[in-house]
XYZ file of C-alpha atoms in Angstrom:
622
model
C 3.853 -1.025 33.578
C 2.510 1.363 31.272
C 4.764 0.594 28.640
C 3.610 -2.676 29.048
C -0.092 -2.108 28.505
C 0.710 -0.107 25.534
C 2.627 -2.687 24.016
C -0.238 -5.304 24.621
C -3.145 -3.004 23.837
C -0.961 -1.850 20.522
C 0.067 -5.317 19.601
C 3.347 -4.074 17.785
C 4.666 -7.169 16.058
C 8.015 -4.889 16.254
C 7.942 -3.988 19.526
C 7.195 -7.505 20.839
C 10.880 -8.539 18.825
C 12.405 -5.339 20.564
C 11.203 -6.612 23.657
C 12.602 -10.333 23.143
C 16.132 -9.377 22.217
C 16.076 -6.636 25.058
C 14.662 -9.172 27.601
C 18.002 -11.804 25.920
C 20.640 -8.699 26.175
C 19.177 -8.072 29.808
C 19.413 -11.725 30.893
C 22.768 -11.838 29.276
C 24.006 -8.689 31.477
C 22.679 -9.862 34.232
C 24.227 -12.821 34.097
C 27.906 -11.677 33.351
C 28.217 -8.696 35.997
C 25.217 -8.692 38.316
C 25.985 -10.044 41.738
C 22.244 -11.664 41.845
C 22.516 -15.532 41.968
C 22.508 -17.974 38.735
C 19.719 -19.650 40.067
C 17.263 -16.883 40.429
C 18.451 -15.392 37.456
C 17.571 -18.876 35.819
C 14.574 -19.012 37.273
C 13.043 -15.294 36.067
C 14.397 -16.206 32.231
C 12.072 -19.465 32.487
C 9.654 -17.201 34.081
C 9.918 -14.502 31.489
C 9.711 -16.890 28.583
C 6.425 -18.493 29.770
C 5.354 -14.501 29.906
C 6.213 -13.789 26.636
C 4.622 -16.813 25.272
C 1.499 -16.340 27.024
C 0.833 -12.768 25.305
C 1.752 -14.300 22.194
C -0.392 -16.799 22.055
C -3.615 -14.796 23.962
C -2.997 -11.501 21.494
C -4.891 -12.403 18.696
C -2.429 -10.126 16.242
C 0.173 -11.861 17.328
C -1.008 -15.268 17.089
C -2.636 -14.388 13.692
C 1.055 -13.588 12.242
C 3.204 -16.654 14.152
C 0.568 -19.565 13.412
C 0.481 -18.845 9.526
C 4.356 -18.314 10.016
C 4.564 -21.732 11.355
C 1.711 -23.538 8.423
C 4.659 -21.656 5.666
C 2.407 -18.927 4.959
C 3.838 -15.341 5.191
C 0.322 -13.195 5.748
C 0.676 -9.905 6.966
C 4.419 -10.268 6.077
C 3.941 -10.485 2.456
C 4.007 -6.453 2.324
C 7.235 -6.106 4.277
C 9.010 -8.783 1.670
C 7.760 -6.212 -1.165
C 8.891 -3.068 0.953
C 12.481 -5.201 0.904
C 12.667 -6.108 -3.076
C 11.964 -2.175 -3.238
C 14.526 -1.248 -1.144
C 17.154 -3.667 -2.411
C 16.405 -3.068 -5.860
C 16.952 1.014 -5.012
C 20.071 0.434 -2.874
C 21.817 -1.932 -5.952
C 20.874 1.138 -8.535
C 22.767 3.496 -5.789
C 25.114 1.325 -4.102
C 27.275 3.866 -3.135
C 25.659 6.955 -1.867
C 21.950 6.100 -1.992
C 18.679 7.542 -3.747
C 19.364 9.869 -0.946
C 17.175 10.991 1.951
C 13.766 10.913 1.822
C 13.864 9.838 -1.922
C 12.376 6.410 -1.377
C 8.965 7.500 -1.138
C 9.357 9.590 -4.785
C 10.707 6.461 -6.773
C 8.928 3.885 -4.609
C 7.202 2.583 -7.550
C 10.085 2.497 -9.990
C 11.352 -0.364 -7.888
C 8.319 -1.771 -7.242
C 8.172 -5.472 -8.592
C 5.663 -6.614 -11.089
C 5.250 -9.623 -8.274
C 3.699 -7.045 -5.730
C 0.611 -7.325 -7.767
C -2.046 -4.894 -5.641
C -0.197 -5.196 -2.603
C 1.478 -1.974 -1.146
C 1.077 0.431 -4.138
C 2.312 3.273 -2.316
C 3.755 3.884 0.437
C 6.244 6.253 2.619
C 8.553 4.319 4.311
C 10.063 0.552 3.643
C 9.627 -0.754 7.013
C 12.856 -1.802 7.926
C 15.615 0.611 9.522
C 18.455 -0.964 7.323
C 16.204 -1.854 4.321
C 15.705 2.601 4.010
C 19.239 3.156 5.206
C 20.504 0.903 2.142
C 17.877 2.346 -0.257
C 18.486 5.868 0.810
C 21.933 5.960 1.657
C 24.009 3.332 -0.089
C 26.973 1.189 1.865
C 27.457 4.138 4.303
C 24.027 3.731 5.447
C 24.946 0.029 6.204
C 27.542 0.471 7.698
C 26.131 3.150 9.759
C 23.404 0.071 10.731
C 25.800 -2.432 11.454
C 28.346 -0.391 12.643
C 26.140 0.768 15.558
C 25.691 -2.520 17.139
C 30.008 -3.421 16.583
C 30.201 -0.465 18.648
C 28.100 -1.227 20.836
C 29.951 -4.288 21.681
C 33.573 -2.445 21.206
C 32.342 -0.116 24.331
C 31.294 -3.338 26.141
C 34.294 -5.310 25.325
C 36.403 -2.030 26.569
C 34.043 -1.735 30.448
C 34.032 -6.007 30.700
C 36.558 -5.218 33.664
C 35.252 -2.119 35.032
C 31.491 -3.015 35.381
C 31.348 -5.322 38.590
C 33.088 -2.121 40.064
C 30.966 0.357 39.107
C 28.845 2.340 41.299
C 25.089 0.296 41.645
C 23.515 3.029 39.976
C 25.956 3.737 37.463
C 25.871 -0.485 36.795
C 21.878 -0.475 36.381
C 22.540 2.798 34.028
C 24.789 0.834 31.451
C 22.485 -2.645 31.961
C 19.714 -0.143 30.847
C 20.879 1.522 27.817
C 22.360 -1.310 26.802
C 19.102 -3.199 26.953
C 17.186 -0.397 25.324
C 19.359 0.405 22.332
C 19.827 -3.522 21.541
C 16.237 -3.840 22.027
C 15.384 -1.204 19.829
C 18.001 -2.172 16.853
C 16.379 -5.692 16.298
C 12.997 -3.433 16.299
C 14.267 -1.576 13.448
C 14.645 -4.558 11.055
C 10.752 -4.447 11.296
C 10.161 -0.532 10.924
C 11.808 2.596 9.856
C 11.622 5.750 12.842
C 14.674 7.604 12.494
C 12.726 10.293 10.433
C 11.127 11.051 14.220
C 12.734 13.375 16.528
C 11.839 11.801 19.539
C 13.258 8.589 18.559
C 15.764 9.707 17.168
C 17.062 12.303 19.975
C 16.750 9.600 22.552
C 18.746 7.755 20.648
C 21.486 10.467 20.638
C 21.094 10.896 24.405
C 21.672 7.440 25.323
C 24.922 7.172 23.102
C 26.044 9.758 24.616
C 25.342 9.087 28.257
C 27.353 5.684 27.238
C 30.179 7.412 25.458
C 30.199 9.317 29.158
C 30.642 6.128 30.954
C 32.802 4.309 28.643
C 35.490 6.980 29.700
C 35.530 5.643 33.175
C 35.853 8.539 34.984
C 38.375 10.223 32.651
C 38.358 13.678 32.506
C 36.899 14.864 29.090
C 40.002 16.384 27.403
C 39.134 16.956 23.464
C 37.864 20.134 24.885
C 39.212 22.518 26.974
C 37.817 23.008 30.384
C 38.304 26.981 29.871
C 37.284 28.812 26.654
C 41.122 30.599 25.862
C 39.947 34.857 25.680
C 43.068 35.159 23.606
C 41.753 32.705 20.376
C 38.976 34.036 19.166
C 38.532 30.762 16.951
C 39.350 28.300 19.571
C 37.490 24.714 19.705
C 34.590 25.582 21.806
C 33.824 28.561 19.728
C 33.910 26.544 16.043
C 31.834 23.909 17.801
C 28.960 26.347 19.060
C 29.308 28.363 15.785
C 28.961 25.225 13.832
C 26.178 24.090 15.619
C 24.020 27.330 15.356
C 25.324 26.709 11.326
C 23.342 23.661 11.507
C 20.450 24.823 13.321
C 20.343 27.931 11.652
C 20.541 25.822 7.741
C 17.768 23.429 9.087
C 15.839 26.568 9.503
C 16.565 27.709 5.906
C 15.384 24.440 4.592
C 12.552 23.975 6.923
C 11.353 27.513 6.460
C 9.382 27.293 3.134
C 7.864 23.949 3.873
C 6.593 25.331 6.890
C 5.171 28.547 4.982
C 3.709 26.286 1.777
C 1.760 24.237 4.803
C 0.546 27.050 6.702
C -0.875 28.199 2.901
C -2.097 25.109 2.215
C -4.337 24.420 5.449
C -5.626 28.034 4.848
C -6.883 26.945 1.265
C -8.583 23.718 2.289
C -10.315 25.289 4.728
C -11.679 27.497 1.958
C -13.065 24.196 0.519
C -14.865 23.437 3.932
C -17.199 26.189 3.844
C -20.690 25.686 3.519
C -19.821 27.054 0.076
C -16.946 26.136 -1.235
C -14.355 29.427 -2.612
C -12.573 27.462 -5.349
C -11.022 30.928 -5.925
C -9.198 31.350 -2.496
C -8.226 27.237 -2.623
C -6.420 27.407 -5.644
C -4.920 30.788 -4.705
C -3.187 29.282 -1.554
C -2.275 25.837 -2.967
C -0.726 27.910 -5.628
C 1.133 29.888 -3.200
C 2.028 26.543 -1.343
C 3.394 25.272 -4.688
C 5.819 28.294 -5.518
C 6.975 28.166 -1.635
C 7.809 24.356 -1.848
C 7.865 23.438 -5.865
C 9.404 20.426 -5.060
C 6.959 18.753 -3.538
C 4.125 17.095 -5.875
C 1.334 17.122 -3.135
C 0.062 20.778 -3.511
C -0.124 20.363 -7.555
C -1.967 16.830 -7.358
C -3.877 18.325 -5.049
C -4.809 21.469 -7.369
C -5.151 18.892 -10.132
C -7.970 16.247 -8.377
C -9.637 19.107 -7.065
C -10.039 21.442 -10.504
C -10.154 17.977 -12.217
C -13.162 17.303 -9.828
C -15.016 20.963 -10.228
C -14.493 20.150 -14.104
C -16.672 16.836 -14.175
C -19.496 18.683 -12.071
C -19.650 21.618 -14.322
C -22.536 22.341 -16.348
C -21.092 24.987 -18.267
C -19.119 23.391 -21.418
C -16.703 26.704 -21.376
C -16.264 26.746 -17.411
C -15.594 22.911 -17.781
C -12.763 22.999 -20.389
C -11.138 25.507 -18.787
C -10.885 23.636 -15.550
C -10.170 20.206 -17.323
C -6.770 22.542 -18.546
C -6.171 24.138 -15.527
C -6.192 20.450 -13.842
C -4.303 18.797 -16.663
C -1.488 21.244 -16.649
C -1.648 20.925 -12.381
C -1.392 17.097 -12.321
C 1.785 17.660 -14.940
C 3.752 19.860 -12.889
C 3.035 17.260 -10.274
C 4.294 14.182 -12.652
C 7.669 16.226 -13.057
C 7.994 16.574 -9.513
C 7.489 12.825 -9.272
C 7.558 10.863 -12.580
C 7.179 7.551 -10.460
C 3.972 8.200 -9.524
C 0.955 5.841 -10.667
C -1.912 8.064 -9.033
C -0.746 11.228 -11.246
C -0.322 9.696 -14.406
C -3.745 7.263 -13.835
C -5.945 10.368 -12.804
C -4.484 12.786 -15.745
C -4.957 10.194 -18.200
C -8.452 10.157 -17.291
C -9.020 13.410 -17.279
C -7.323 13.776 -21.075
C -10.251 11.148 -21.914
C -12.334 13.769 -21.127
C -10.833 16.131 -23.020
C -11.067 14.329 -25.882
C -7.286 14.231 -26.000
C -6.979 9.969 -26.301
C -3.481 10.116 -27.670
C -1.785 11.913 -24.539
C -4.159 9.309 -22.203
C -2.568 6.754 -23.721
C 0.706 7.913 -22.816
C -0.256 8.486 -19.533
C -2.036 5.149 -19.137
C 0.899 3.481 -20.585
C 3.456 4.792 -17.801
C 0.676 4.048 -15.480
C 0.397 0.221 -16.535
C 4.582 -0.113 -16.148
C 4.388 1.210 -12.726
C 1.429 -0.521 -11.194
C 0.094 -3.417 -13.548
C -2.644 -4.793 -11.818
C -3.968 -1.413 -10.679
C -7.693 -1.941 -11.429
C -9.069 0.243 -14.377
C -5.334 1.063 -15.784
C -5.513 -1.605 -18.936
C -9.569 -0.360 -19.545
C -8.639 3.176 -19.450
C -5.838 1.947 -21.748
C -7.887 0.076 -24.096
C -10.905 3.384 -23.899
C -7.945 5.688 -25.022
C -7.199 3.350 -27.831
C -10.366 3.099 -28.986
C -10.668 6.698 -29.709
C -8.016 6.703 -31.589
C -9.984 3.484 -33.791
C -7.029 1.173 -32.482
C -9.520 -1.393 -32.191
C -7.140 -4.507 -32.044
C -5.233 -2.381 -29.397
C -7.894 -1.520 -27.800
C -9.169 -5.185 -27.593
C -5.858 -6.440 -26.060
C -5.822 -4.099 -23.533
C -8.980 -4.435 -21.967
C -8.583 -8.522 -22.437
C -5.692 -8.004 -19.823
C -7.705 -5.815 -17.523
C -10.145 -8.600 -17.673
C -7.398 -11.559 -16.875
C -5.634 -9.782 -14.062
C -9.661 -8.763 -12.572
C -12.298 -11.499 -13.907
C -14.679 -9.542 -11.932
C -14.790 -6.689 -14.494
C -16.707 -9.020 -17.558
C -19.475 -9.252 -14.903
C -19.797 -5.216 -14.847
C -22.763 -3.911 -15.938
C -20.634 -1.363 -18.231
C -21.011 -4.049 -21.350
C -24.737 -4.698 -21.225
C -24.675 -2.429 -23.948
C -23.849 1.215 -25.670
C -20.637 0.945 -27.930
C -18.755 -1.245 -25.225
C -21.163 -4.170 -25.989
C -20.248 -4.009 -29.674
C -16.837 -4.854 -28.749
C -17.627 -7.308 -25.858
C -17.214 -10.435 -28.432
C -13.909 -9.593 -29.622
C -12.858 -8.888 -25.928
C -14.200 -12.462 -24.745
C -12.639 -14.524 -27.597
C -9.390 -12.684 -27.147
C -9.459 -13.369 -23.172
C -10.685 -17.024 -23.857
C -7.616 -17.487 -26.081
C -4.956 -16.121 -23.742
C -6.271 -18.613 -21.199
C -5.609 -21.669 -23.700
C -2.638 -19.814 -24.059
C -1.908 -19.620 -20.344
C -3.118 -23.026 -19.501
C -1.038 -24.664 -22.297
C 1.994 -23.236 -20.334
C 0.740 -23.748 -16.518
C -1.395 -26.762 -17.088
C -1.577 -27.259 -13.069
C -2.501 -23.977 -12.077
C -5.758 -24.149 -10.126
C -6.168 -20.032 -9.921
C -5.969 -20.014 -13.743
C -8.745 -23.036 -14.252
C -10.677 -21.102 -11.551
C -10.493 -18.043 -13.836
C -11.259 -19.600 -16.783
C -14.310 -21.678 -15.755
C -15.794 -18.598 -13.931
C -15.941 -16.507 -17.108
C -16.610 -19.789 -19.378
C -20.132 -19.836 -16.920
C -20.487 -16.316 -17.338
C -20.479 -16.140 -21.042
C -22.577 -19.383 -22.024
C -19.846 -21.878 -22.269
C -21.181 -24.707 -19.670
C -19.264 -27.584 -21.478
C -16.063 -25.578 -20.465
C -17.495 -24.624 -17.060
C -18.669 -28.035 -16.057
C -15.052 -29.295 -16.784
C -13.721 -26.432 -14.832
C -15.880 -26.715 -12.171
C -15.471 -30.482 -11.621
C -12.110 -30.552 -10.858
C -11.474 -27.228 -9.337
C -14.248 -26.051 -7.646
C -16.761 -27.119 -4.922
C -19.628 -29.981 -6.163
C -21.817 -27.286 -4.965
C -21.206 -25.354 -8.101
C -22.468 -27.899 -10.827
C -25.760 -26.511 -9.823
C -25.182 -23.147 -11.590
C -24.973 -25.082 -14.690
C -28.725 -24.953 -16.794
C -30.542 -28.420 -15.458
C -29.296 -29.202 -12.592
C -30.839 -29.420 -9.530
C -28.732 -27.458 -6.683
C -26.812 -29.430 -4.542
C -26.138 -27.481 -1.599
C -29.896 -26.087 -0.671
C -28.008 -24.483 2.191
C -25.417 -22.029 0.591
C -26.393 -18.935 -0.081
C -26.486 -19.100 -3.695
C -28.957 -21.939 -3.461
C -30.868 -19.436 -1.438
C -30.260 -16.648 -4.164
C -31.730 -19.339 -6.621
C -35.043 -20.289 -4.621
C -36.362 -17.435 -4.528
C -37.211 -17.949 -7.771
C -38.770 -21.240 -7.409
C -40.353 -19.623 -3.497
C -41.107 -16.305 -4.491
C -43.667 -15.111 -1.684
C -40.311 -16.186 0.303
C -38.031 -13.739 -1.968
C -37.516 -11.249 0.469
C -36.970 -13.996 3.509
C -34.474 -15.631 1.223
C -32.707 -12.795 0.195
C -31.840 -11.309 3.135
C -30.485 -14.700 4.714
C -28.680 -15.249 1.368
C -26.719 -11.946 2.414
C -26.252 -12.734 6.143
C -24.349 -15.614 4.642
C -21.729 -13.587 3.330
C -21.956 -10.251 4.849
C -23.268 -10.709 8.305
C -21.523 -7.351 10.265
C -22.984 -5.471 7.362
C -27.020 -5.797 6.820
C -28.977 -5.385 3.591
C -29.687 -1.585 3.382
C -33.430 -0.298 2.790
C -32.527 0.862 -1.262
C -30.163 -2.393 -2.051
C -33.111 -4.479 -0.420
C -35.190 -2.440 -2.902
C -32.835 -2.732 -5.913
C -32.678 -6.582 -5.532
C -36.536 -7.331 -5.228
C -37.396 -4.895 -8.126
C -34.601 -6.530 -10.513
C -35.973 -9.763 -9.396
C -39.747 -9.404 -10.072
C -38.451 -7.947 -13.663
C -36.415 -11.030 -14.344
C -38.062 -14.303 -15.698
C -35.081 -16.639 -14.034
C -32.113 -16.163 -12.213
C -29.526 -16.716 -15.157
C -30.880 -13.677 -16.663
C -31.259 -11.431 -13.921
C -27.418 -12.339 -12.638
C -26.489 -11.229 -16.347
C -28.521 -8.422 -17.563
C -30.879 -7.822 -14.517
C -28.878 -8.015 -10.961
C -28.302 -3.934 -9.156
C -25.544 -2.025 -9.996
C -22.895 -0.434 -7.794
C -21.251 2.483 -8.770
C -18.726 3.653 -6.934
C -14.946 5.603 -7.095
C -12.471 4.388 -5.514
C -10.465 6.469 -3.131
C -6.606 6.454 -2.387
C -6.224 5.510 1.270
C -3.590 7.022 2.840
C -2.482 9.548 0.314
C -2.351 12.244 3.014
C -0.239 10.025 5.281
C 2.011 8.991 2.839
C 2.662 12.172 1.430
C 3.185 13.693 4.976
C 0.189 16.535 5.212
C -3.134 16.086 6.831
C -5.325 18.685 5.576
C -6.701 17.744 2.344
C -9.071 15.309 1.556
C -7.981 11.643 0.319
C -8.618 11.966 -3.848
C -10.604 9.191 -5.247
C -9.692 8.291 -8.992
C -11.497 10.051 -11.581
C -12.945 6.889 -13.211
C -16.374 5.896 -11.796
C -16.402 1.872 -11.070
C -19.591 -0.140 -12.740
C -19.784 -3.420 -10.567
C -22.378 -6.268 -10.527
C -23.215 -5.835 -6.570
C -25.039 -9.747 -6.668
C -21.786 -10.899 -8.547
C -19.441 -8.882 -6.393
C -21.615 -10.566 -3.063
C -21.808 -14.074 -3.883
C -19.752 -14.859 -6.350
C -15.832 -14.006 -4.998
C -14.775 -18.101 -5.779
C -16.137 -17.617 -9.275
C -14.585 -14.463 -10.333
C -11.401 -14.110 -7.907
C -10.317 -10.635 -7.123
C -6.163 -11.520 -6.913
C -4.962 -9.032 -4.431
C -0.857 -10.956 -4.039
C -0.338 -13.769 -6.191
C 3.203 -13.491 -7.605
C 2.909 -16.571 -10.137
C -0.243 -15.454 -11.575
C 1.709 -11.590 -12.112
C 4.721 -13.592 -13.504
C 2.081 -15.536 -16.093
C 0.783 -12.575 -17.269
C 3.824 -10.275 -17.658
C 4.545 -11.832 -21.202
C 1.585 -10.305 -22.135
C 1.572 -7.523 -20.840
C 4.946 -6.574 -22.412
C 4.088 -7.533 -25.907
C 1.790 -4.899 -25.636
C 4.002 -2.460 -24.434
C 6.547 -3.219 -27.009
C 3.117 -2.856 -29.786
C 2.623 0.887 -28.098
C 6.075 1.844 -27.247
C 6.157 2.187 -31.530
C 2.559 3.813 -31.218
C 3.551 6.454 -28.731
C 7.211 7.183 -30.303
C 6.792 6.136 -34.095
């Protein structure tokens, strides 16, 4: 019963499958060597079925993933089809023995297809038992997969005359495993646990308690029942002595991981004081490095964090020498694991600052192959370029930051300063990859979308009005200069009136958000921000373009404790600090759409992408 509530409460999309094959394998044994009747056995499968389907349909996590399932819409499963091209790619480059184990998570995005767009960037495990066992381990690993359930069977197939004369309790027993280990195989297509002792002991257990029954009383014979004094090498003896040779070379290997953690909890709690001892951190991580050298977590960790006391120093010498101290940290971590987008993105960053553009284009350049549509990789790209006076470069590179995020022309970052000198060049070029793009994909409505969002946004209405009459809402015509707005209840009509209202401004404003963001209200200084910006604007197309707040902000990699298997440290955020348009970013999502998984529009704009590549694979290695 508790296992039940659990289940519920947990809403395991996994466990729910476990649970319908088990509940299939159970009816099945029940029905081939219980001595209950068909007819009540009939009767608690219908029963059991309405059960199931009643949870499924009143869990709102399950009926969220089945309904879209049924429309032809994948959802929440569009992450697990990634985590399969990733494994399948990595099992086809390794067919035979693997990547081997534990390596999936180190060249996770070397596999990772350009299709995944901003979907599952990182991650530690591919979510599927035999998906990880191919990647990791080759054929042997399938056939370990498949193999398990043949024997299962085989052992069946060998008791189908015994059972019905086994002992009640004994009967049950086998009906149970069975039922658990079945149940628990069609739960690994959806998830990978074998890494987990637990799981992966009781697992062992219950093969062996049925490799116990399956010898039907035998006596067990590949042993002998009495150690012989005379052979000092006899069976039992090898067996324990290999045994403690395993335990004890688990120990070997688990010993210095064990010490480098230890190390490394001590030196993050030296950042936790009320002042932090940089001194003592990097002491211990650097111990926890030269205890465990393979793993990159300790150096990117040394790296963000000297990287981090290096943009908040004052002191020009103290800074430089932590921008080298962190450079040469996040390297040692990029040998460790070349495959990694948040290394190469972060040191390239940091090379920016000192003033070292040709190696952040490198960086940025491996960056862009691994992760495309990371946001910020193709700017920092085009920054590095810049310094170097690659202007055309330069140009390209933040045009494709701009196509694969349409959001970023909005940011505030080109109002002016040497970025609005190029802003121009940077719109023509993006205007003519979309004639370019369109002349291909006529059809595509995300592409029109794009292109009469930024056709608005730049002074183009002709363009927009096209754009927005066949692929957008009537609603929007009344961004357009003239017209009168045609929806006086959305909230960008609202945003609008208070203009025309404005001893209503405030009134306005704040149901203009609660249109669009009504679990989060208007805080005290964006309330602020938004009325001051407003009284300083003469109309609302200049305020949304020159005028409107700004949000700055760094973004922080979720999960890159988990994934990396420690807990101690804090989550890094990227070194580049994000300029955003907060009224653009609030109201305007259908104008300027923020494509988190949209394999056709990553397909579209791979051609260009690679024609740049190919222009800086010569720049890099003349």
């Amino acid at each position: 019963m508790i296992g039940a509530v659990d289940l519920y409460t947990t809403s395991s999309r996994g466990g729910w499958l476990g649970l319908a094959i088990a509940s299939v394998v159970a009816f099945g044994f029940a029905w081939g060597f219980s001595q209950i009747r068909k007819f009540y056995l009939v009767l608690a499968g219908i029963i059991s079925t309405g059960v199931l389907g009643i949870f499924v349909l009143t869990n709102n996590r399950l009926y969220n993933l089945v309904v879209p399932i049924l429309q032809g819409e994948f959802g929440e499963l569009n992450y697990r089809w990634v985590n399969a091209q990733v494994g399948g790619a990595m099992g086809l480059d390794h067919w035979w023995t693997g990547a081997g184990l534990g390596n999936a998570f180190l060249l996770y995005q070397n596999y990772r297809p350009i299709t995944a767009g901003r979907l599952s960037e990182i991650i530690y495990q591919l979510h599927s038992t035999p998906v990880q066992l191919w990647a990791e381990m080759g054929i042997w690993g399938l056939g370990l997969f498949f193999g398990s359930i043949v024997f299962l069977g085989v052992i069946l197939w060998r008791l189908r005359g015994h059972v019905k004369g086994m002992a009640r309790e004994d009967r049950i027993l086998l009906g149970s495993i069975y039922t658990g280990l079945v149940g628990y195989w069609a739960l690994s297509w959806t998830d990978y646990q074998l890494d987990n002792v637990a799981i992966s002991g009781i697992i062992t257990i219950l093969v062996a308690l049925l490799a116990a029954i399956a010898r039907q009383d035998q006596p067990q014979i590949s042993l002998p029942f009495q150690p012989n004094p005379e052979k000092f090498l006899g069976k039992p003896r090898l067996v324990a002595l290999g045994l403690v040779g395993i335990y004890g070379a688990v120990a070997i290997w688990l010993a210095p991981i064990q010490a480098a953690w230890e190390r490394s909890s001590t030196g993050f709690l030296a950042l936790r004081q009320e002042t932090p001892d940089y001194d003592r951190f990097v002491e211990n991580l650097t111990a926890a490095h030269d205890l465990a050298p393979w793993e990159p977590y300790y150096s990117y960790q040394l790296g963000w964090n000297l990287g981090e006391l290096a943009l908040q120093t004052t002191d020009l010498e103290q800074r430089q020498h932590y921008l080298q101290e962190a450079i040469q940290w996040f390297d040692q971590g990029n040998q460790a694991s070349p495959y990694r987008e948040f290394g190469r993105s972060n040191v390239a960053w940091l090379h920016i600052a000192n003033n070292e553009p040709n190696l952040a284009t490198a960086d940025f350049y491996q960056s862009a192959q691994l992760v495309p549509a990371k946001r910020g990789i193709f700017y920092g790209l085009g920054l590095s370029l810049l310094a170097q006076d690659k202007t055309d470069l330069a140009v390209e590179a933040i045009a494709l930051e701009i196509l694969r995020d349409p959001p970023f022309i909005t940011s505030p970052i080109w109002r002016g300063g040497g970025l609005g000198e190029l802003y121009p060049a940077v719109v023509a070029r993006v205007m003519g990859h979309y004639e370019q793009l369109l002349a291909q994909y006529p059809d595509d409505p995300l592409l029109h979308r794009c292109r009469g969002g930024i056709a608005w946004w730049i002074g183009d209405f002709a363009l927009a009005e096209t754009e927005f009459r066949q692929y957008f809402d009537a609603t929007a015509l009344s961004l357009l200069p003239g017209r009168e707005a045609l929806g006086q209840e959305t909230a960008i009509a609202l945003l609008q009136a208070t203009w025309e209202n404005p001893e209503k401004r405030l009134e306005l404003l704040e149901e203009a958000w609660a249109r669009v963001s009504p679990q989060q209200p208007l805080t005290d200084q964006q309330r602020q921000e938004f009325l001051a910006t407003m009284a300083n604007s003469p109309d609302f197309a200049t305020w949304i373009r020159v005028g409107a707040p700004v949000l700055q902000y760094r973004r922080q990699r979720s999960g890159f404790n988990v994934n990396s298997r420690h807990i101690d440290g804090d989550n890094p955020t990227d070194f580049w600090t994000v300029s955003e348009n907060l009224a653009i970013n609030t109201w305007f999502g259908e104008f300027f759409p923020s494509v988190v998984y949209k394999p056709r529009f990553d397909l579209q704009l791979q051609p260009l992408r690679d024609s740049l590549y190919a222009t800086l694979k010569t720049e890099i290695n003349p």
